């Protein structure tokens, strides 16, 4: 890998979009190296990125517990957990870097949980049989993000990074085939601006909000990567989405988002439903003999700690059988009764206190005495822009990091590994690979008046004016909710060909209606939250169709992509390695046209694909 | 249930503002305060009116985006709860709720219930970090951290930067926020080397932003959604005193006595570079 001469670094301007774990760590590190960095986020402060909400923890192959962990085992677990749909080389590198991340974060002052002797504590997480997850109470994402944010602010102070909060990227500027800048809208004044640079790095997070109800923050969106996709970046595996098994069930149609209960709860909580259909007794009235601890029964070796896709699917099965609990019948119990008897209430309080408080605040029930009710919800998107080993997209000079790329998790992500990937990409990978790109390419200065720049600005202004001009009858939210229902119904926890075809039609006609009948109040030249949403939902509409197209194309089940037609006799996902051991990378071909499919074959040299078993 | 919302409406920083009352029908007790505003906004858009601007993102009480006064109390009546987690079951049918933005000189208004809190970022930029560049860290277990210290650091680090403490304080002081960061980093062995310079710079920035001084009233901790204790302010004062004494000859050229900044008068410290 080539290096950039230190004296030359400050001559390069780099654009980092996003200030989550991936974006903030990248911007801070690039600033430390001496580059000139412009960093963007849509919130009022970089510290508010969605990463802040991660609860459970971050994996690293430290083997501090001496329980047989190693870089190889983390690599193996991640490839297997991803149902053999990830690139081995990327995953191996991720496992290697995992140990450096912990060191870096400790040095920054991240207050990880400690043992009495002062060493770092660990817990175990779904899909692993070793204890390799580092955590800071139930606020691991917050503490890691604050660490990265503080490093970022240190660079702001040093003058290497300029931070642009409340600024949304609305287009990518591509000149002579290379990414050379972005078009932004200032969310307070409405001003549309351009920012030019020698490379653009997107760390803009996942697109789970296409489902409307998800555990993502309300502002999480696909806009930045979608607009880059429309400028030529391939979009990989859009249908790989993760449904998290432990969320608070939906309670009413006013609901604006779903709340996750950290997966770490499955360490001590036991999941069950009544044996009998339609058992309306309260949980304390149901004796042990009438309870079905279905995960422990079906998966004796992993029990309640099976990976997320397996846990979610099984919850769906028991609810489909009519054994679900709560008013809607869409829920299962997560019971801490045993753990409290065994370890005492204090120990449980110490481990999960803030999660229990949150649950109580939302549901008005006390989880120390009444089992929690949980149900799966959309949580994470494994798909994203296609990147090579250097995390560069198919547009030279456009790098994609964190949840926004597709790189490491295959068809299913293991718990506590998104934080690891975001920080690995941002602190330890992209700072080097961007340097290599700059050192090996001659980048001429771009004239501010270049026609591509004017063209991109005009595009953005047109979209804004168009949305404001429709002045129809329905609000943006009402469309978004309806879109979400379609995607959840047909492209959610399980999918089939017929449903997906229906979904594509419904999405198309709703999208038509959107452009005729949406009502966006206010103007384009001030603070207008409806307008922000309207642009994002327009992009979700296009993405939603591509997700269904991708799901329809993939005639197999793998990880979070469960096609009902392809399952084993006992209802597990059935892969088809002969036909589908590839990354599906889609190319944009104009509004409303079917996208072009390219395939990157996956080869496995070390971890041999097998039927995933957690029995 | 039915709720009446009396909301501060102001189009922009320089426009004049006023309260406007809106009835909201069909409020479900399980809704959050923000979902109740969503319902109102859907109505307003349908009627062709400008929806109420309010800040939010995670809706889980962790990002610190949301926040406004509810009947004069920052984040409303429920202790340790942000408005995004405040459910309507804590109010009664027919209640009138008065919603107002945070009001402080250092938080200029943007629109309706939205204010500009970048001053908080600048306080952190002044010194709220440990200077360790990527790649230079020793092994995570190289420096043991007593469990008690890690726990206390975590208590202080839980601050979400929402600004409720400032809004609740009659002096509009940012002492709880600033003290929380100084305590978090100051307790840990990794944060010790920069403790003095951090104290001096962060306090100086706090004053420069126009936050008032702390006169130990304690309103801040009462409304803090993360229950950051007043001790962090005592710790800040202690660090600041000690630092000013130790550093009197070098880093700081013109440091003024505590009483002056604590009563809100402007402090002149050498400005941190690069601002
Ligand atoms: C509730 C919850 C709990 C989780 N818990 C865990 C856990 O315990 N362990 C784990 O490993 N993972 C967890 N995850 C997943 C993990 O938090 C995320 O995958 C990860 O934080 C994503 O980080 P990121 O930096 O890629 O993106 P984000 O943190 O989403 O940041 C995106 C950034 O991009 C900016 N942005 C987006 N679009 C634009 C635009 N158009 N213009 C300008 N800026 C833009 C935003 O402002 C933001 O700064 C959890 C996720 C959720 C939802
Ligand atoms: S100290 Fe409390 S009230 Fe103040 S910003 Fe932090 S969390 Fe909010
Ligand atoms: S919206 Fe994030 S704390 Fe309330």
Coordinates of C-alpha atoms and ligand atoms in Angstrom, one line a residue, chain A residues 17-23 40-43 46 48-58 125 140 145 167-170 203-206 215-217 219-221 223-224 257 260 262 308 379-380 401-404 413-420 422, chain B residues 60, ligand 1:
Chain A
X17 CA -20.3 12.2 5.4
X18 CA -21.6 10.9 8.8
X19 CA -20.4 11.2 12.3
X20 CA -21.5 7.9 13.7
X21 CA -18.9 5.4 14.9
X22 CA -17.6 4.9 11.4
X23 CA -17.7 8.6 10.2
X40 CA -21.1 16.3 7.8
X41 CA -24.1 15.2 9.8
X42 CA -27.8 16.0 9.7
X43 CA -28.2 16.2 13.5
X46 CA -22.0 14.8 15.7
X48 CA -26.1 12.4 18.3
X49 CA -25.5 9.9 15.4
X50 CA -27.6 6.8 15.6
X51 CA -24.6 4.8 16.9
X52 CA -25.3 6.4 20.3
X53 CA -28.2 4.0 20.8
X54 CA -26.3 0.8 20.6
X55 CA -26.7 -0.9 24.0
X56 CA -25.1 -4.4 24.3
X57 CA -21.5 -4.3 23.4
X58 CA -18.6 -4.7 21.1
X125 CA -23.6 -12.5 23.1
X140 CA -21.8 0.8 24.9
X145 CA -19.4 7.2 20.1
X167 CA -26.1 19.7 6.8
X168 CA -27.6 16.9 4.6
X169 CA -25.8 15.4 1.6
X170 CA -28.2 15.3 -1.3
X203 CA -20.5 6.6 6.8
X204 CA -24.2 7.4 6.7
X205 CA -25.6 4.3 8.4
X206 CA -28.2 1.8 7.6
X215 CA -35.3 0.3 16.1
X216 CA -33.3 2.9 14.2
X217 CA -33.3 6.5 15.1
X219 CA -33.6 10.3 11.1
X220 CA -31.7 7.3 9.8
X221 CA -32.1 7.1 6.0
X223 CA -30.4 9.1 0.9
X224 CA -26.7 9.5 0.8
X257 CA -40.6 3.7 16.4
X260 CA -34.8 -2.6 21.3
X262 CA -30.5 -5.5 24.2
X308 CA -30.7 -13.4 15.8
X379 CA -32.9 -3.5 13.3
X380 CA -30.0 -3.5 11.0
X401 CA -17.7 2.6 5.8
X402 CA -19.9 1.3 8.7
X403 CA -23.4 0.1 8.2
X404 CA -23.6 1.9 4.9
X413 CA -24.9 -10.0 11.5
X414 CA -23.8 -11.4 14.9
X415 CA -24.5 -9.3 18.0
X416 CA -21.9 -6.7 19.0
X417 CA -20.1 -6.8 15.7
X418 CA -21.6 -3.6 14.0
X419 CA -19.8 -1.4 16.5
X420 CA -16.6 -3.4 15.9
X422 CA -17.8 0.7 12.2
Chain B
X60 CA -35.1 6.2 23.4
Ligands
LIG1 C1 -31.1 0.2 19.1 C2 -29.8 -0.4 18.5 C3 -28.9 -1.1 19.3 C4 -27.7 -1.6 18.7 N1 -26.9 -2.2 19.5 C5 -25.7 -2.7 19.0 C6 -24.8 -3.4 19.8 O1 -25.0 -3.6 21.0 N2 -23.6 -3.8 19.3 C7 -23.4 -3.6 17.9 O2 -22.3 -4.0 17.5 N3 -24.2 -3.0 17.2 C8 -25.4 -2.5 17.6 N4 -26.3 -1.9 16.8 C9 -25.9 -1.5 15.4 C10 -25.0 -0.3 15.4 O3 -25.4 0.6 16.4 C11 -25.0 0.4 14.1 O4 -24.9 -0.5 13.0 C12 -23.8 1.3 14.0 O5 -23.8 2.1 15.1 C13 -23.9 2.1 12.7 O6 -22.8 3.1 12.8 P1 -22.5 4.0 11.5 O7 -21.4 4.9 11.9 O8 -22.3 3.2 10.3 O9 -23.8 4.9 11.2 P2 -24.7 5.8 12.2 O10 -24.3 5.8 13.6 O11 -26.1 5.6 11.8 O12 -24.3 7.3 11.7 C14 -24.8 7.8 10.5 C15 -24.3 9.2 10.4 O13 -24.5 9.7 9.0 C16 -25.1 10.9 9.1 N5 -25.9 11.0 7.8 C17 -26.8 10.0 7.3 N6 -27.3 10.5 6.2 C18 -26.7 11.7 5.9 C19 -26.9 12.6 4.9 N7 -27.6 12.4 3.8 N8 -26.2 13.7 4.9 C20 -25.3 14.0 6.0 N9 -25.2 13.1 7.0 C21 -25.9 12.0 7.0 C22 -25.9 11.0 10.3 O14 -26.1 12.3 10.7 C23 -24.9 10.2 11.3 O15 -24.0 11.1 11.8 C24 -27.5 -1.4 17.4 C25 -28.4 -0.7 16.6 C26 -29.6 -0.2 17.1 C27 -30.6 0.4 16.2

